[in-house]
Amino acid sequence: MMEDPVAALPEAEYRRVWDRFYAEFNFQPSTSSLKWPAIKEPVASVTWSLATLPDEPDYERLDRLVEVVEQGLASCVGPQGTLFALDWQHTSYRFAPQVVGGPGKPAWPLSPYPDGDYFIFLSEDFGFGSFGHPWEESICLFGEELLDAASAEVDKVLGPPIRMSGKAVGPV
């Protein structure tokens, strides 16, 4: 278990994790829709549009989305595991999801909702996680275990996905 439940990545580790992410996911950040989805979405992945979230004064659906994704990530990492929380071109973190969030606990270091920048959650082995794209207004969950844990509830919040395994899904 980590000494601190949330720790900023030291510079060398920050570079190593980001370099690996760029390489393994073919990450190509861009505001241009011609270059989206910005990553090569894994075979076991589902992507939803965030544009379906209404501008609600109480953010009920947004809060539910964040809750579902956080619970899914925490359930996949296990009681002693850690995740990376990556914020493109900003401080990134390693944290223990079982001991953050909730009353009297530190907050999650980022939100699964990409509020103005790419927000990425990754398992230590990069086998599962989420990729929030702020300009496409999308969220991609990947890894069978995470999809099993969260995709049905994300469907309830956001509606049908726009891509599965990196391929566009036709109208329902």
PDB file of C-alpha atoms in Angstrom:
ATOM      1  CA  MET A   1       0.000   0.000   0.000  1.00  0.00           C
ATOM      2  CA  MET A   2       1.194   3.524  -0.691  1.00  0.00           C
ATOM      3  CA  GLU A   3       2.273   5.793   2.143  1.00  0.00           C
ATOM      4  CA  ASP A   4       0.064   8.634   0.845  1.00  0.00           C
ATOM      5  CA  PRO A   5      -3.255   7.768  -0.807  1.00  0.00           C
ATOM      6  CA  VAL A   6      -2.539  10.283  -3.616  1.00  0.00           C
ATOM      7  CA  ALA A   7       0.993  11.102  -4.781  1.00  0.00           C
ATOM      8  CA  ALA A   8       2.190  13.235  -7.676  1.00  0.00           C
ATOM      9  CA  LEU A   9       4.394  11.277 -10.064  1.00  0.00           C
ATOM     10  CA  PRO A  10       8.061  12.245  -9.837  1.00  0.00           C
ATOM     11  CA  GLU A  11       9.414  13.688 -13.092  1.00  0.00           C
ATOM     12  CA  ALA A  12      11.210  10.520 -14.260  1.00  0.00           C
ATOM     13  CA  GLU A  13       8.161   8.340 -13.638  1.00  0.00           C
ATOM     14  CA  TYR A  14       5.872  10.968 -15.189  1.00  0.00           C
ATOM     15  CA  ARG A  15       7.940  10.804 -18.396  1.00  0.00           C
ATOM     16  CA  ARG A  16       8.086   6.984 -18.344  1.00  0.00           C
ATOM     17  CA  VAL A  17       4.311   6.590 -17.884  1.00  0.00           C
ATOM     18  CA  TRP A  18       3.433   9.213 -20.493  1.00  0.00           C
ATOM     19  CA  ASP A  19       5.967   7.833 -23.002  1.00  0.00           C
ATOM     20  CA  ARG A  20       4.468   4.373 -22.567  1.00  0.00           C
ATOM     21  CA  PHE A  21       0.933   5.745 -22.923  1.00  0.00           C
ATOM     22  CA  TYR A  22       1.851   7.608 -26.136  1.00  0.00           C
ATOM     23  CA  ALA A  23       3.439   4.439 -27.561  1.00  0.00           C
ATOM     24  CA  GLU A  24       0.876   1.820 -26.502  1.00  0.00           C
ATOM     25  CA  PHE A  25      -2.212   3.880 -27.319  1.00  0.00           C
ATOM     26  CA  ASN A  26      -0.769   5.807 -30.280  1.00  0.00           C
ATOM     27  CA  PHE A  27      -1.861   8.978 -28.475  1.00  0.00           C
ATOM     28  CA  GLN A  28      -2.163  11.939 -30.842  1.00  0.00           C
ATOM     29  CA  PRO A  29      -3.657  14.893 -28.984  1.00  0.00           C
ATOM     30  CA  SER A  30      -5.579  17.301 -31.199  1.00  0.00           C
ATOM     31  CA  THR A  31      -8.529  19.658 -31.154  1.00  0.00           C
ATOM     32  CA  SER A  32      -9.218  18.701 -34.785  1.00  0.00           C
ATOM     33  CA  SER A  33     -12.087  16.278 -35.308  1.00  0.00           C
ATOM     34  CA  LEU A  34     -10.136  14.843 -38.258  1.00  0.00           C
ATOM     35  CA  LYS A  35      -7.651  13.356 -35.776  1.00  0.00           C
ATOM     36  CA  TRP A  36     -10.097  11.935 -33.259  1.00  0.00           C
ATOM     37  CA  PRO A  37     -10.460   9.734 -31.252  1.00  0.00           C
ATOM     38  CA  ALA A  38      -6.817  10.663 -30.291  1.00  0.00           C
ATOM     39  CA  ILE A  39      -5.954   7.122 -29.161  1.00  0.00           C
ATOM     40  CA  LYS A  40      -6.061   3.730 -30.771  1.00  0.00           C
ATOM     41  CA  GLU A  41      -8.962   2.388 -28.760  1.00  0.00           C
ATOM     42  CA  PRO A  42      -8.273  -1.164 -27.552  1.00  0.00           C
ATOM     43  CA  VAL A  43     -10.248  -4.157 -28.801  1.00  0.00           C
ATOM     44  CA  ALA A  44     -12.027  -4.414 -25.452  1.00  0.00           C
ATOM     45  CA  SER A  45     -13.310  -0.824 -25.321  1.00  0.00           C
ATOM     46  CA  VAL A  46     -16.529   1.147 -25.442  1.00  0.00           C
ATOM     47  CA  THR A  47     -16.764   4.892 -26.103  1.00  0.00           C
ATOM     48  CA  TRP A  48     -19.736   7.120 -25.296  1.00  0.00           C
ATOM     49  CA  SER A  49     -20.528  10.703 -26.217  1.00  0.00           C
ATOM     50  CA  LEU A  50     -20.606  13.103 -23.293  1.00  0.00           C
ATOM     51  CA  ALA A  51     -22.642  15.549 -25.370  1.00  0.00           C
ATOM     52  CA  THR A  52     -25.752  13.670 -24.238  1.00  0.00           C
ATOM     53  CA  LEU A  53     -25.269  14.969 -20.697  1.00  0.00           C
ATOM     54  CA  PRO A  54     -27.741  17.800 -20.287  1.00  0.00           C
ATOM     55  CA  ASP A  55     -26.703  21.054 -18.710  1.00  0.00           C
ATOM     56  CA  GLU A  56     -28.452  20.229 -15.451  1.00  0.00           C
ATOM     57  CA  PRO A  57     -28.275  22.716 -12.592  1.00  0.00           C
ATOM     58  CA  ASP A  58     -27.752  19.883 -10.089  1.00  0.00           C
ATOM     59  CA  TYR A  59     -25.390  17.795 -12.317  1.00  0.00           C
ATOM     60  CA  GLU A  60     -27.247  14.623 -11.328  1.00  0.00           C
ATOM     61  CA  ARG A  61     -26.329  12.572 -14.425  1.00  0.00           C
ATOM     62  CA  LEU A  62     -22.749  13.860 -14.504  1.00  0.00           C
ATOM     63  CA  ASP A  63     -22.325  12.945 -10.831  1.00  0.00           C
ATOM     64  CA  ARG A  64     -23.766   9.490 -11.532  1.00  0.00           C
ATOM     65  CA  LEU A  65     -21.363   8.981 -14.461  1.00  0.00           C
ATOM     66  CA  VAL A  66     -18.370   9.914 -12.308  1.00  0.00           C
ATOM     67  CA  GLU A  67     -19.587   7.633  -9.508  1.00  0.00           C
ATOM     68  CA  VAL A  68     -20.066   4.651 -11.850  1.00  0.00           C
ATOM     69  CA  VAL A  69     -16.651   5.009 -13.496  1.00  0.00           C
ATOM     70  CA  GLU A  70     -14.859   5.543 -10.175  1.00  0.00           C
ATOM     71  CA  GLN A  71     -16.587   2.517  -8.630  1.00  0.00           C
ATOM     72  CA  GLY A  72     -15.714   0.408 -11.674  1.00  0.00           C
ATOM     73  CA  LEU A  73     -12.066   1.424 -11.587  1.00  0.00           C
ATOM     74  CA  ALA A  74     -11.843   0.811  -7.827  1.00  0.00           C
ATOM     75  CA  SER A  75     -13.446  -2.621  -8.129  1.00  0.00           C
ATOM     76  CA  CYS A  76     -10.948  -3.674 -10.804  1.00  0.00           C
ATOM     77  CA  VAL A  77      -7.813  -2.593  -8.948  1.00  0.00           C
ATOM     78  CA  GLY A  78      -8.564  -4.554  -5.795  1.00  0.00           C
ATOM     79  CA  PRO A  79      -8.104  -3.632  -2.140  1.00  0.00           C
ATOM     80  CA  GLN A  80      -4.346  -2.941  -2.260  1.00  0.00           C
ATOM     81  CA  GLY A  81      -3.901  -1.753  -5.851  1.00  0.00           C
ATOM     82  CA  THR A  82      -3.132   1.647  -7.296  1.00  0.00           C
ATOM     83  CA  LEU A  83      -4.036   3.536 -10.438  1.00  0.00           C
ATOM     84  CA  PHE A  84      -2.431   6.274 -12.480  1.00  0.00           C
ATOM     85  CA  ALA A  85      -4.437   9.472 -12.958  1.00  0.00           C
ATOM     86  CA  LEU A  86      -2.981  11.331 -15.932  1.00  0.00           C
ATOM     87  CA  ASP A  87      -3.751  14.943 -16.773  1.00  0.00           C
ATOM     88  CA  TRP A  88      -2.194  15.837 -20.115  1.00  0.00           C
ATOM     89  CA  GLN A  89       0.668  18.346 -19.711  1.00  0.00           C
ATOM     90  CA  HIS A  90      -0.086  18.759 -16.002  1.00  0.00           C
ATOM     91  CA  THR A  91       0.709  16.985 -12.755  1.00  0.00           C
ATOM     92  CA  SER A  92      -0.201  13.308 -12.876  1.00  0.00           C
ATOM     93  CA  TYR A  93      -0.666  10.929  -9.976  1.00  0.00           C
ATOM     94  CA  ARG A  94      -0.528   7.432  -8.562  1.00  0.00           C
ATOM     95  CA  PHE A  95      -3.288   6.817  -6.067  1.00  0.00           C
ATOM     96  CA  ALA A  96      -5.072   4.138  -4.077  1.00  0.00           C
ATOM     97  CA  PRO A  97      -8.753   4.290  -5.115  1.00  0.00           C
ATOM     98  CA  GLN A  98      -9.922   2.279  -2.099  1.00  0.00           C
ATOM     99  CA  VAL A  99      -8.872   5.026   0.314  1.00  0.00           C
ATOM    100  CA  VAL A 100      -9.988   8.154  -1.561  1.00  0.00           C
ATOM    101  CA  GLY A 101     -13.390   9.685  -2.174  1.00  0.00           C
ATOM    102  CA  GLY A 102     -16.101  10.017   0.410  1.00  0.00           C
ATOM    103  CA  PRO A 103     -16.403  11.775   3.754  1.00  0.00           C
ATOM    104  CA  GLY A 104     -13.143  12.336   5.605  1.00  0.00           C
ATOM    105  CA  LYS A 105     -11.028  10.954   2.745  1.00  0.00           C
ATOM    106  CA  PRO A 106      -8.883  12.702   0.140  1.00  0.00           C
ATOM    107  CA  ALA A 107     -10.650  13.332  -3.161  1.00  0.00           C
ATOM    108  CA  TRP A 108      -9.856  11.438  -6.353  1.00  0.00           C
ATOM    109  CA  PRO A 109      -6.994  13.353  -7.997  1.00  0.00           C
ATOM    110  CA  LEU A 110      -8.971  13.882 -11.233  1.00  0.00           C
ATOM    111  CA  SER A 111     -12.446  13.196 -12.546  1.00  0.00           C
ATOM    112  CA  PRO A 112     -13.250  10.663 -15.260  1.00  0.00           C
ATOM    113  CA  TYR A 113     -15.117  13.573 -16.911  1.00  0.00           C
ATOM    114  CA  PRO A 114     -12.581  15.447 -19.101  1.00  0.00           C
ATOM    115  CA  ASP A 115     -13.184  18.994 -17.933  1.00  0.00           C
ATOM    116  CA  GLY A 116     -11.025  20.949 -20.375  1.00  0.00           C
ATOM    117  CA  ASP A 117      -8.174  18.475 -20.828  1.00  0.00           C
ATOM    118  CA  TYR A 118      -7.475  14.809 -21.463  1.00  0.00           C
ATOM    119  CA  PHE A 119      -8.054  12.902 -18.207  1.00  0.00           C
ATOM    120  CA  ILE A 120      -6.854   9.317 -18.185  1.00  0.00           C
ATOM    121  CA  PHE A 121      -7.063   6.619 -15.537  1.00  0.00           C
ATOM    122  CA  LEU A 122      -4.850   3.577 -16.023  1.00  0.00           C
ATOM    123  CA  SER A 123      -4.077   0.409 -14.156  1.00  0.00           C
ATOM    124  CA  GLU A 124      -0.389  -0.048 -13.379  1.00  0.00           C
ATOM    125  CA  ASP A 125      -0.131  -2.625 -16.204  1.00  0.00           C
ATOM    126  CA  PHE A 126      -2.189  -0.424 -18.607  1.00  0.00           C
ATOM    127  CA  GLY A 127      -4.681  -3.302 -18.943  1.00  0.00           C
ATOM    128  CA  PHE A 128      -7.783  -1.265 -18.091  1.00  0.00           C
ATOM    129  CA  GLY A 129      -8.757   2.331 -17.644  1.00  0.00           C
ATOM    130  CA  SER A 130     -10.630   5.309 -18.994  1.00  0.00           C
ATOM    131  CA  PHE A 131      -9.781   7.992 -21.525  1.00  0.00           C
ATOM    132  CA  GLY A 132     -11.712  11.253 -21.381  1.00  0.00           C
ATOM    133  CA  HIS A 133     -11.477  13.393 -24.540  1.00  0.00           C
ATOM    134  CA  PRO A 134     -12.469  17.017 -23.847  1.00  0.00           C
ATOM    135  CA  TRP A 135     -12.876  18.200 -27.440  1.00  0.00           C
ATOM    136  CA  GLU A 136     -14.633  15.158 -28.828  1.00  0.00           C
ATOM    137  CA  GLU A 137     -16.661  15.181 -25.600  1.00  0.00           C
ATOM    138  CA  SER A 138     -16.284  11.456 -25.133  1.00  0.00           C
ATOM    139  CA  ILE A 139     -15.237   8.866 -22.599  1.00  0.00           C
ATOM    140  CA  CYS A 140     -13.709   5.517 -23.492  1.00  0.00           C
ATOM    141  CA  LEU A 141     -13.585   2.661 -20.996  1.00  0.00           C
ATOM    142  CA  PHE A 142     -11.291  -0.231 -21.832  1.00  0.00           C
ATOM    143  CA  GLY A 143     -10.420  -3.620 -20.441  1.00  0.00           C
ATOM    144  CA  GLU A 144     -12.919  -6.487 -20.115  1.00  0.00           C
ATOM    145  CA  GLU A 145     -13.088  -6.322 -16.318  1.00  0.00           C
ATOM    146  CA  LEU A 146     -13.858  -2.586 -16.281  1.00  0.00           C
ATOM    147  CA  LEU A 147     -16.416  -2.953 -19.060  1.00  0.00           C
ATOM    148  CA  ASP A 148     -18.113  -5.751 -17.108  1.00  0.00           C
ATOM    149  CA  ALA A 149     -18.138  -3.582 -13.986  1.00  0.00           C
ATOM    150  CA  ALA A 150     -19.341  -0.292 -15.473  1.00  0.00           C
ATOM    151  CA  SER A 151     -20.600  -0.318 -19.071  1.00  0.00           C
ATOM    152  CA  ALA A 152     -24.241  -1.223 -18.372  1.00  0.00           C
ATOM    153  CA  GLU A 153     -24.558   1.651 -15.890  1.00  0.00           C
ATOM    154  CA  VAL A 154     -22.737   4.086 -18.201  1.00  0.00           C
ATOM    155  CA  ASP A 155     -25.244   3.119 -20.926  1.00  0.00           C
ATOM    156  CA  LYS A 156     -28.050   4.122 -18.542  1.00  0.00           C
ATOM    157  CA  VAL A 157     -26.457   7.534 -17.968  1.00  0.00           C
ATOM    158  CA  LEU A 158     -25.193   8.349 -21.483  1.00  0.00           C
ATOM    159  CA  GLY A 159     -27.236   6.153 -23.811  1.00  0.00           C
ATOM    160  CA  PRO A 160     -25.819   3.882 -26.490  1.00  0.00           C
ATOM    161  CA  PRO A 161     -22.098   4.048 -27.270  1.00  0.00           C
ATOM    162  CA  ILE A 162     -20.635   5.775 -30.307  1.00  0.00           C
ATOM    163  CA  ARG A 163     -17.779   3.257 -30.742  1.00  0.00           C
ATOM    164  CA  MET A 164     -17.014  -0.291 -29.673  1.00  0.00           C
ATOM    165  CA  SER A 165     -13.480  -1.659 -29.989  1.00  0.00           C
ATOM    166  CA  GLY A 166     -12.571   1.526 -31.862  1.00  0.00           C
ATOM    167  CA  LYS A 167     -15.235   1.084 -34.545  1.00  0.00           C
ATOM    168  CA  ALA A 168     -18.222   3.390 -35.014  1.00  0.00           C
ATOM    169  CA  VAL A 169     -21.568   2.038 -33.875  1.00  0.00           C
ATOM    170  CA  GLY A 170     -24.500   2.710 -36.187  1.00  0.00           C
ATOM    171  CA  PRO A 171     -27.754   4.320 -35.102  1.00  0.00           C
ATOM    172  CA  VAL A 172     -29.951   2.191 -32.869  1.00  0.00           C
TER     173      VAL A 172
END
